[in-house]
Amino acid sequence: MSIWWSLHLRREAASVPLARRLLLGTMETAGVDPDVSYDLSVALTEACANAVEHGGGGGTGVPGGALSEAYRVTAYLDGETCRIEVADAGPGFPGAGVPREPSDDAEHGRGLRLIEELADHVQFGNRSGRGGAVVSFDKILKWRDSPSLLMA
């Protein structure tokens, strides 16, 4: 079974629960274990919140234009793995695209560490040419005991 979807969302706080609900609905329909679904939905929420907060003004679009006011979420459920990518048009990550380690009292950066804890594999990078940050992560899926609707 393979499921793929992509959303082009405005950088507004209301877009974050929309992406989360779509992911949770997809996972439930596919028969993914609720604990795995929850972990991925929290990681997605953190990545989307970062795109909403930091993801504008750095791309090649006109400042304040449509490009800098949107971000993209793409999810792939393929076989035993779910891969999620969140890309924005902001300034990107400084340096080589690897966020620095936050201090214990830092207000920023903890969400990225949470994503690392919840996912099996995480990549932080910058979009080449167009500007912006990309956070991608994947997790090996576990399945519910009851059969999924899509596997019948």
Short mmCIF file of N, CA and C in Angstrom, two decimals:
data_model
loop_
_atom_site.label_atom_id
_atom_site.label_comp_id
_atom_site.label_asym_id
_atom_site.label_seq_id
_atom_site.Cartn_x
_atom_site.Cartn_y
_atom_site.Cartn_z
N MET A 1 0.83 -1.17 0.00
CA MET A 1 0.00 0.00 0.00
C MET A 1 0.88 1.24 0.00
N SER A 2 0.46 2.23 -0.77
CA SER A 2 1.14 3.51 -0.85
C SER A 2 0.12 4.63 -0.80
N ILE A 3 0.38 5.61 0.04
CA ILE A 3 -0.45 6.82 0.12
C ILE A 3 0.50 8.00 0.06
N TRP A 4 0.13 9.01 -0.72
CA TRP A 4 0.95 10.21 -0.85
C TRP A 4 0.03 11.40 -0.91
N TRP A 5 0.36 12.47 -0.18
CA TRP A 5 -0.37 13.72 -0.31
C TRP A 5 0.55 14.90 -0.03
N SER A 6 0.17 16.03 -0.59
CA SER A 6 0.95 17.25 -0.41
C SER A 6 -0.01 18.42 -0.24
N LEU A 7 0.30 19.28 0.71
CA LEU A 7 -0.51 20.46 0.99
C LEU A 7 0.34 21.71 0.79
N HIS A 8 -0.24 22.71 0.21
CA HIS A 8 0.38 24.04 0.10
C HIS A 8 -0.44 24.92 1.04
N LEU A 9 0.16 25.32 2.16
CA LEU A 9 -0.57 25.99 3.23
C LEU A 9 -0.09 27.41 3.46
N ARG A 10 -1.01 28.28 3.85
CA ARG A 10 -0.64 29.64 4.24
C ARG A 10 0.07 29.58 5.59
N ARG A 11 1.00 30.50 5.79
CA ARG A 11 1.72 30.57 7.07
C ARG A 11 0.83 31.23 8.12
N GLU A 12 -0.16 30.48 8.55
CA GLU A 12 -1.09 30.91 9.58
C GLU A 12 -1.21 29.79 10.60
N ALA A 13 -1.41 30.17 11.85
CA ALA A 13 -1.50 29.17 12.92
C ALA A 13 -2.59 28.14 12.65
N ALA A 14 -3.68 28.54 12.02
CA ALA A 14 -4.79 27.62 11.75
C ALA A 14 -4.41 26.50 10.80
N SER A 15 -3.33 26.66 10.04
CA SER A 15 -2.93 25.61 9.10
C SER A 15 -2.30 24.41 9.80
N VAL A 16 -1.75 24.62 10.99
CA VAL A 16 -1.04 23.55 11.69
C VAL A 16 -1.98 22.41 12.09
N PRO A 17 -3.11 22.68 12.76
CA PRO A 17 -4.00 21.56 13.08
C PRO A 17 -4.63 20.91 11.85
N LEU A 18 -4.77 21.65 10.77
CA LEU A 18 -5.29 21.06 9.53
C LEU A 18 -4.35 19.96 9.03
N ALA A 19 -3.05 20.26 8.97
CA ALA A 19 -2.07 19.27 8.53
C ALA A 19 -2.05 18.07 9.48
N ARG A 20 -2.12 18.36 10.77
CA ARG A 20 -2.08 17.28 11.76
C ARG A 20 -3.29 16.36 11.62
N ARG A 21 -4.49 16.94 11.48
CA ARG A 21 -5.71 16.13 11.34
C ARG A 21 -5.67 15.28 10.07
N LEU A 22 -5.16 15.83 8.98
CA LEU A 22 -5.07 15.06 7.74
C LEU A 22 -4.12 13.87 7.92
N LEU A 23 -2.98 14.11 8.57
CA LEU A 23 -2.05 13.01 8.82
C LEU A 23 -2.69 11.94 9.71
N LEU A 24 -3.31 12.36 10.81
CA LEU A 24 -3.92 11.39 11.71
C LEU A 24 -5.03 10.60 11.02
N GLY A 25 -5.84 11.26 10.19
CA GLY A 25 -6.89 10.57 9.46
C GLY A 25 -6.34 9.56 8.47
N THR A 26 -5.27 9.95 7.80
CA THR A 26 -4.62 9.04 6.84
C THR A 26 -4.08 7.82 7.56
N MET A 27 -3.41 8.04 8.68
CA MET A 27 -2.81 6.94 9.44
C MET A 27 -3.89 6.00 10.00
N GLU A 28 -4.97 6.58 10.51
CA GLU A 28 -6.05 5.75 11.05
C GLU A 28 -6.68 4.90 9.95
N THR A 29 -6.93 5.50 8.81
CA THR A 29 -7.52 4.77 7.69
C THR A 29 -6.60 3.65 7.21
N ALA A 30 -5.30 3.90 7.22
CA ALA A 30 -4.34 2.90 6.76
C ALA A 30 -4.11 1.79 7.79
N GLY A 31 -4.53 2.03 9.04
CA GLY A 31 -4.36 1.00 10.07
C GLY A 31 -3.07 1.10 10.85
N VAL A 32 -2.47 2.29 10.88
CA VAL A 32 -1.23 2.49 11.63
C VAL A 32 -1.53 2.51 13.13
N ASP A 33 -0.63 1.94 13.91
CA ASP A 33 -0.74 1.93 15.36
C ASP A 33 -0.92 3.36 15.88
N PRO A 34 -1.87 3.59 16.80
CA PRO A 34 -2.13 4.95 17.29
C PRO A 34 -0.93 5.63 17.95
N ASP A 35 -0.06 4.87 18.63
CA ASP A 35 1.11 5.47 19.26
C ASP A 35 2.08 6.03 18.22
N VAL A 36 2.27 5.30 17.13
CA VAL A 36 3.14 5.77 16.05
C VAL A 36 2.51 6.99 15.37
N SER A 37 1.21 6.92 15.15
CA SER A 37 0.50 8.05 14.55
C SER A 37 0.64 9.30 15.40
N TYR A 38 0.51 9.14 16.71
CA TYR A 38 0.62 10.27 17.61
C TYR A 38 2.02 10.88 17.56
N ASP A 39 3.05 10.03 17.62
CA ASP A 39 4.43 10.54 17.55
C ASP A 39 4.65 11.35 16.28
N LEU A 40 4.22 10.81 15.15
CA LEU A 40 4.41 11.52 13.89
C LEU A 40 3.59 12.80 13.83
N SER A 41 2.41 12.79 14.42
CA SER A 41 1.58 14.01 14.40
C SER A 41 2.19 15.11 15.26
N VAL A 42 2.81 14.75 16.37
CA VAL A 42 3.48 15.76 17.20
C VAL A 42 4.70 16.32 16.46
N ALA A 43 5.47 15.44 15.83
CA ALA A 43 6.63 15.89 15.05
C ALA A 43 6.18 16.81 13.91
N LEU A 44 5.10 16.44 13.22
CA LEU A 44 4.58 17.29 12.15
C LEU A 44 4.12 18.64 12.69
N THR A 45 3.46 18.64 13.83
CA THR A 45 3.02 19.89 14.44
C THR A 45 4.21 20.81 14.71
N GLU A 46 5.28 20.27 15.24
CA GLU A 46 6.48 21.08 15.52
C GLU A 46 7.09 21.64 14.24
N ALA A 47 7.18 20.80 13.21
CA ALA A 47 7.77 21.25 11.94
C ALA A 47 6.90 22.34 11.30
N CYS A 48 5.58 22.16 11.33
CA CYS A 48 4.68 23.17 10.77
C CYS A 48 4.73 24.46 11.58
N ALA A 49 4.75 24.36 12.89
CA ALA A 49 4.83 25.56 13.74
C ALA A 49 6.10 26.35 13.43
N ASN A 50 7.21 25.65 13.19
CA ASN A 50 8.45 26.33 12.82
C ASN A 50 8.31 27.04 11.48
N ALA A 51 7.66 26.38 10.51
CA ALA A 51 7.46 27.00 9.19
C ALA A 51 6.57 28.24 9.31
N VAL A 52 5.54 28.17 10.14
CA VAL A 52 4.65 29.31 10.33
C VAL A 52 5.42 30.47 10.98
N GLU A 53 6.21 30.15 11.99
CA GLU A 53 6.91 31.21 12.73
C GLU A 53 8.12 31.78 11.98
N HIS A 54 8.90 30.93 11.34
CA HIS A 54 10.18 31.36 10.77
C HIS A 54 10.25 31.30 9.26
N GLY A 55 9.22 30.79 8.58
CA GLY A 55 9.34 30.44 7.17
C GLY A 55 9.01 31.47 6.14
N GLY A 56 9.02 32.73 6.45
CA GLY A 56 8.67 33.73 5.44
C GLY A 56 9.77 34.74 5.20
N GLY A 57 9.69 35.38 4.05
CA GLY A 57 10.56 36.50 3.76
C GLY A 57 11.93 36.17 3.24
N GLY A 58 12.33 34.91 3.22
CA GLY A 58 13.68 34.60 2.80
C GLY A 58 13.79 34.04 1.40
N GLY A 59 12.65 33.72 0.78
CA GLY A 59 12.67 33.13 -0.55
C GLY A 59 12.86 34.18 -1.61
N THR A 60 12.79 33.76 -2.86
CA THR A 60 13.01 34.68 -3.96
C THR A 60 11.75 35.43 -4.36
N GLY A 61 10.64 35.14 -3.69
CA GLY A 61 9.39 35.84 -3.97
C GLY A 61 9.44 37.27 -3.44
N VAL A 62 8.51 38.05 -3.85
CA VAL A 62 8.41 39.41 -3.36
C VAL A 62 8.10 39.38 -1.88
N PRO A 63 8.82 40.16 -1.04
CA PRO A 63 8.52 40.13 0.39
C PRO A 63 7.03 40.39 0.62
N GLY A 64 6.44 39.54 1.44
CA GLY A 64 5.01 39.66 1.71
C GLY A 64 4.15 39.04 0.62
N GLY A 65 4.76 38.55 -0.46
CA GLY A 65 4.00 37.94 -1.55
C GLY A 65 3.60 36.52 -1.22
N ALA A 66 2.94 35.87 -2.17
CA ALA A 66 2.38 34.54 -1.94
C ALA A 66 3.45 33.51 -1.60
N LEU A 67 4.63 33.59 -2.23
CA LEU A 67 5.67 32.59 -1.98
C LEU A 67 6.13 32.64 -0.53
N SER A 68 6.34 33.84 0.00
CA SER A 68 6.85 33.94 1.36
C SER A 68 5.76 33.71 2.40
N GLU A 69 4.51 33.65 1.99
CA GLU A 69 3.40 33.46 2.91
C GLU A 69 2.88 32.03 2.92
N ALA A 70 3.60 31.09 2.34
CA ALA A 70 3.13 29.71 2.27
C ALA A 70 4.25 28.74 2.64
N TYR A 71 3.84 27.54 2.96
CA TYR A 71 4.79 26.44 3.15
C TYR A 71 4.13 25.17 2.64
N ARG A 72 4.93 24.13 2.46
CA ARG A 72 4.44 22.88 1.88
C ARG A 72 4.68 21.72 2.83
N VAL A 73 3.68 20.87 2.95
CA VAL A 73 3.77 19.64 3.74
C VAL A 73 3.51 18.47 2.79
N THR A 74 4.40 17.51 2.78
CA THR A 74 4.23 16.32 1.96
C THR A 74 4.41 15.09 2.84
N ALA A 75 3.50 14.14 2.70
CA ALA A 75 3.59 12.90 3.48
C ALA A 75 3.52 11.71 2.53
N TYR A 76 4.37 10.71 2.78
CA TYR A 76 4.40 9.48 2.01
C TYR A 76 4.28 8.32 2.98
N LEU A 77 3.27 7.50 2.82
CA LEU A 77 3.20 6.22 3.52
C LEU A 77 3.46 5.18 2.45
N ASP A 78 4.59 4.53 2.56
CA ASP A 78 4.97 3.58 1.53
C ASP A 78 5.53 2.34 2.20
N GLY A 79 4.80 1.27 2.10
CA GLY A 79 5.25 0.03 2.72
C GLY A 79 5.25 0.16 4.23
N GLU A 80 6.40 0.02 4.82
CA GLU A 80 6.52 0.04 6.28
C GLU A 80 7.04 1.38 6.82
N THR A 81 7.09 2.41 6.00
CA THR A 81 7.68 3.68 6.42
C THR A 81 6.76 4.85 6.09
N CYS A 82 6.76 5.84 6.98
CA CYS A 82 6.12 7.12 6.69
C CYS A 82 7.21 8.17 6.64
N ARG A 83 7.22 8.96 5.58
CA ARG A 83 8.19 10.05 5.43
C ARG A 83 7.40 11.35 5.30
N ILE A 84 7.80 12.35 6.06
CA ILE A 84 7.14 13.65 6.05
C ILE A 84 8.18 14.72 5.77
N GLU A 85 7.79 15.68 4.93
CA GLU A 85 8.69 16.80 4.60
C GLU A 85 7.90 18.09 4.74
N VAL A 86 8.49 19.06 5.42
CA VAL A 86 7.92 20.40 5.55
C VAL A 86 8.95 21.38 5.00
N ALA A 87 8.55 22.15 3.99
CA ALA A 87 9.47 23.09 3.33
C ALA A 87 8.84 24.48 3.35
N ASP A 88 9.65 25.48 3.65
CA ASP A 88 9.15 26.85 3.68
C ASP A 88 10.01 27.75 2.80
N ALA A 89 9.66 29.03 2.75
CA ALA A 89 10.37 30.00 1.92
C ALA A 89 11.10 31.03 2.77
N GLY A 90 11.47 30.66 3.97
CA GLY A 90 12.16 31.58 4.88
C GLY A 90 13.65 31.65 4.61
N PRO A 91 14.37 32.16 5.58
CA PRO A 91 15.82 32.32 5.40
C PRO A 91 16.60 31.01 5.47
N GLY A 92 15.97 29.95 5.91
CA GLY A 92 16.66 28.67 6.01
C GLY A 92 17.45 28.57 7.30
N PHE A 93 18.13 27.46 7.46
CA PHE A 93 18.96 27.24 8.63
C PHE A 93 20.31 27.90 8.40
N PRO A 94 20.87 28.55 9.42
CA PRO A 94 22.18 29.17 9.25
C PRO A 94 23.27 28.11 9.09
N GLY A 95 24.35 28.49 8.46
CA GLY A 95 25.49 27.58 8.31
C GLY A 95 25.18 26.47 7.34
N ALA A 96 25.50 25.25 7.71
CA ALA A 96 25.37 24.09 6.82
C ALA A 96 23.99 23.46 6.87
N GLY A 97 23.03 24.16 7.46
CA GLY A 97 21.68 23.61 7.49
C GLY A 97 21.41 22.74 8.68
N VAL A 98 22.35 22.67 9.63
CA VAL A 98 22.14 21.88 10.82
C VAL A 98 21.89 22.85 11.98
N PRO A 99 20.71 22.80 12.57
CA PRO A 99 20.43 23.70 13.68
C PRO A 99 21.39 23.46 14.84
N ARG A 100 21.77 24.53 15.50
CA ARG A 100 22.66 24.38 16.65
C ARG A 100 21.89 23.84 17.83
N GLU A 101 22.59 23.25 18.76
CA GLU A 101 21.99 22.67 19.95
C GLU A 101 21.46 23.80 20.84
N PRO A 102 20.16 23.76 21.22
CA PRO A 102 19.63 24.81 22.08
C PRO A 102 20.13 24.63 23.51
N SER A 103 20.26 25.74 24.23
CA SER A 103 20.59 25.65 25.64
C SER A 103 19.34 25.21 26.40
N ASP A 104 19.52 24.81 27.65
CA ASP A 104 18.40 24.31 28.44
C ASP A 104 17.30 25.35 28.61
N ASP A 105 17.67 26.64 28.64
CA ASP A 105 16.67 27.68 28.84
C ASP A 105 16.31 28.41 27.54
N ALA A 106 16.73 27.87 26.40
CA ALA A 106 16.45 28.51 25.12
C ALA A 106 14.97 28.40 24.78
N GLU A 107 14.42 29.47 24.18
CA GLU A 107 13.03 29.45 23.75
C GLU A 107 12.89 28.81 22.39
N HIS A 108 13.94 28.77 21.60
CA HIS A 108 13.87 28.25 20.23
C HIS A 108 14.77 27.03 20.10
N GLY A 109 14.37 26.12 19.22
CA GLY A 109 15.18 24.94 18.92
C GLY A 109 14.72 23.68 19.59
N ARG A 110 13.89 23.80 20.62
CA ARG A 110 13.45 22.59 21.32
C ARG A 110 12.52 21.75 20.46
N GLY A 111 11.72 22.38 19.60
CA GLY A 111 10.83 21.64 18.72
C GLY A 111 11.59 20.75 17.76
N LEU A 112 12.73 21.26 17.27
CA LEU A 112 13.55 20.44 16.36
C LEU A 112 14.13 19.23 17.09
N ARG A 113 14.51 19.41 18.34
CA ARG A 113 15.02 18.27 19.12
C ARG A 113 13.90 17.27 19.40
N LEU A 114 12.69 17.76 19.60
CA LEU A 114 11.55 16.87 19.80
C LEU A 114 11.30 16.03 18.55
N ILE A 115 11.39 16.64 17.39
CA ILE A 115 11.24 15.90 16.13
C ILE A 115 12.28 14.78 16.07
N GLU A 116 13.51 15.09 16.45
CA GLU A 116 14.57 14.07 16.44
C GLU A 116 14.26 12.92 17.39
N GLU A 117 13.63 13.21 18.51
CA GLU A 117 13.30 12.17 19.48
C GLU A 117 12.14 11.28 19.01
N LEU A 118 11.21 11.85 18.27
CA LEU A 118 10.00 11.12 17.88
C LEU A 118 10.15 10.34 16.57
N ALA A 119 11.07 10.75 15.72
CA ALA A 119 11.24 10.10 14.42
C ALA A 119 12.45 9.18 14.44
N ASP A 120 12.52 8.28 13.46
CA ASP A 120 13.66 7.37 13.36
C ASP A 120 14.83 8.01 12.63
N HIS A 121 14.55 8.89 11.68
CA HIS A 121 15.59 9.53 10.88
C HIS A 121 15.13 10.95 10.56
N VAL A 122 15.99 11.93 10.77
CA VAL A 122 15.63 13.34 10.56
C VAL A 122 16.72 14.02 9.76
N GLN A 123 16.30 14.89 8.84
CA GLN A 123 17.23 15.72 8.08
C GLN A 123 16.77 17.17 8.15
N PHE A 124 17.70 18.07 8.44
CA PHE A 124 17.45 19.50 8.39
C PHE A 124 18.31 20.04 7.25
N GLY A 125 17.72 20.82 6.39
CA GLY A 125 18.50 21.36 5.28
C GLY A 125 17.88 22.63 4.74
N ASN A 126 18.54 23.18 3.75
CA ASN A 126 18.06 24.37 3.07
C ASN A 126 17.73 24.03 1.63
N ARG A 127 16.68 24.64 1.12
CA ARG A 127 16.30 24.43 -0.28
C ARG A 127 17.34 25.12 -1.15
N SER A 128 17.82 24.41 -2.14
CA SER A 128 18.82 25.00 -3.02
C SER A 128 18.14 25.89 -4.06
N GLY A 129 18.73 27.04 -4.30
CA GLY A 129 18.24 27.93 -5.34
C GLY A 129 17.11 28.83 -4.93
N ARG A 130 16.08 28.28 -4.28
CA ARG A 130 14.90 29.08 -3.98
C ARG A 130 14.89 29.62 -2.56
N GLY A 131 15.77 29.18 -1.73
CA GLY A 131 15.78 29.61 -0.34
C GLY A 131 14.72 28.89 0.47
N GLY A 132 14.91 28.90 1.76
CA GLY A 132 13.97 28.26 2.66
C GLY A 132 14.55 27.03 3.32
N ALA A 133 13.89 26.61 4.38
CA ALA A 133 14.32 25.45 5.14
C ALA A 133 13.48 24.24 4.76
N VAL A 134 14.08 23.05 4.92
CA VAL A 134 13.38 21.79 4.72
C VAL A 134 13.66 20.91 5.94
N VAL A 135 12.59 20.44 6.55
CA VAL A 135 12.70 19.47 7.64
C VAL A 135 12.03 18.20 7.12
N SER A 136 12.77 17.11 7.08
CA SER A 136 12.18 15.85 6.65
C SER A 136 12.50 14.79 7.71
N PHE A 137 11.53 13.92 7.93
CA PHE A 137 11.72 12.88 8.93
C PHE A 137 10.89 11.67 8.54
N ASP A 138 11.36 10.51 9.00
CA ASP A 138 10.61 9.29 8.73
C ASP A 138 10.59 8.40 9.96
N LYS A 139 9.67 7.47 9.91
CA LYS A 139 9.49 6.54 11.02
C LYS A 139 8.99 5.21 10.46
N ILE A 140 9.51 4.13 11.01
CA ILE A 140 9.03 2.80 10.67
C ILE A 140 7.64 2.64 11.28
N LEU A 141 6.71 2.14 10.49
CA LEU A 141 5.33 2.03 10.93
C LEU A 141 5.07 0.70 11.64
N LYS A 142 4.20 0.76 12.62
CA LYS A 142 3.64 -0.43 13.27
C LYS A 142 2.16 -0.38 12.97
N TRP A 143 1.54 -1.54 12.96
CA TRP A 143 0.14 -1.62 12.54
C TRP A 143 -0.75 -2.03 13.69
N ARG A 144 -2.00 -1.58 13.65
CA ARG A 144 -3.00 -2.00 14.63
C ARG A 144 -3.25 -3.49 14.47
N ASP A 145 -3.79 -4.09 15.53
CA ASP A 145 -4.14 -5.51 15.47
C ASP A 145 -5.29 -5.76 14.52
N SER A 146 -6.25 -4.82 14.47
CA SER A 146 -7.38 -5.00 13.56
C SER A 146 -6.94 -4.63 12.14
N PRO A 147 -7.50 -5.27 11.14
CA PRO A 147 -7.09 -4.99 9.75
C PRO A 147 -7.49 -3.58 9.32
N SER A 148 -6.66 -2.98 8.50
CA SER A 148 -6.96 -1.63 8.01
C SER A 148 -7.97 -1.70 6.86
N LEU A 149 -8.59 -0.58 6.61
CA LEU A 149 -9.57 -0.50 5.54
C LEU A 149 -8.90 -0.65 4.17
N LEU A 150 -7.64 -0.22 4.06
CA LEU A 150 -6.98 -0.23 2.75
C LEU A 150 -6.34 -1.55 2.40
N MET A 151 -6.17 -2.43 3.38
CA MET A 151 -5.49 -3.69 3.11
C MET A 151 -6.47 -4.79 2.70
N ALA A 152 -7.75 -4.50 2.76
CA ALA A 152 -8.75 -5.53 2.43
C ALA A 152 -8.81 -5.75 0.94
#
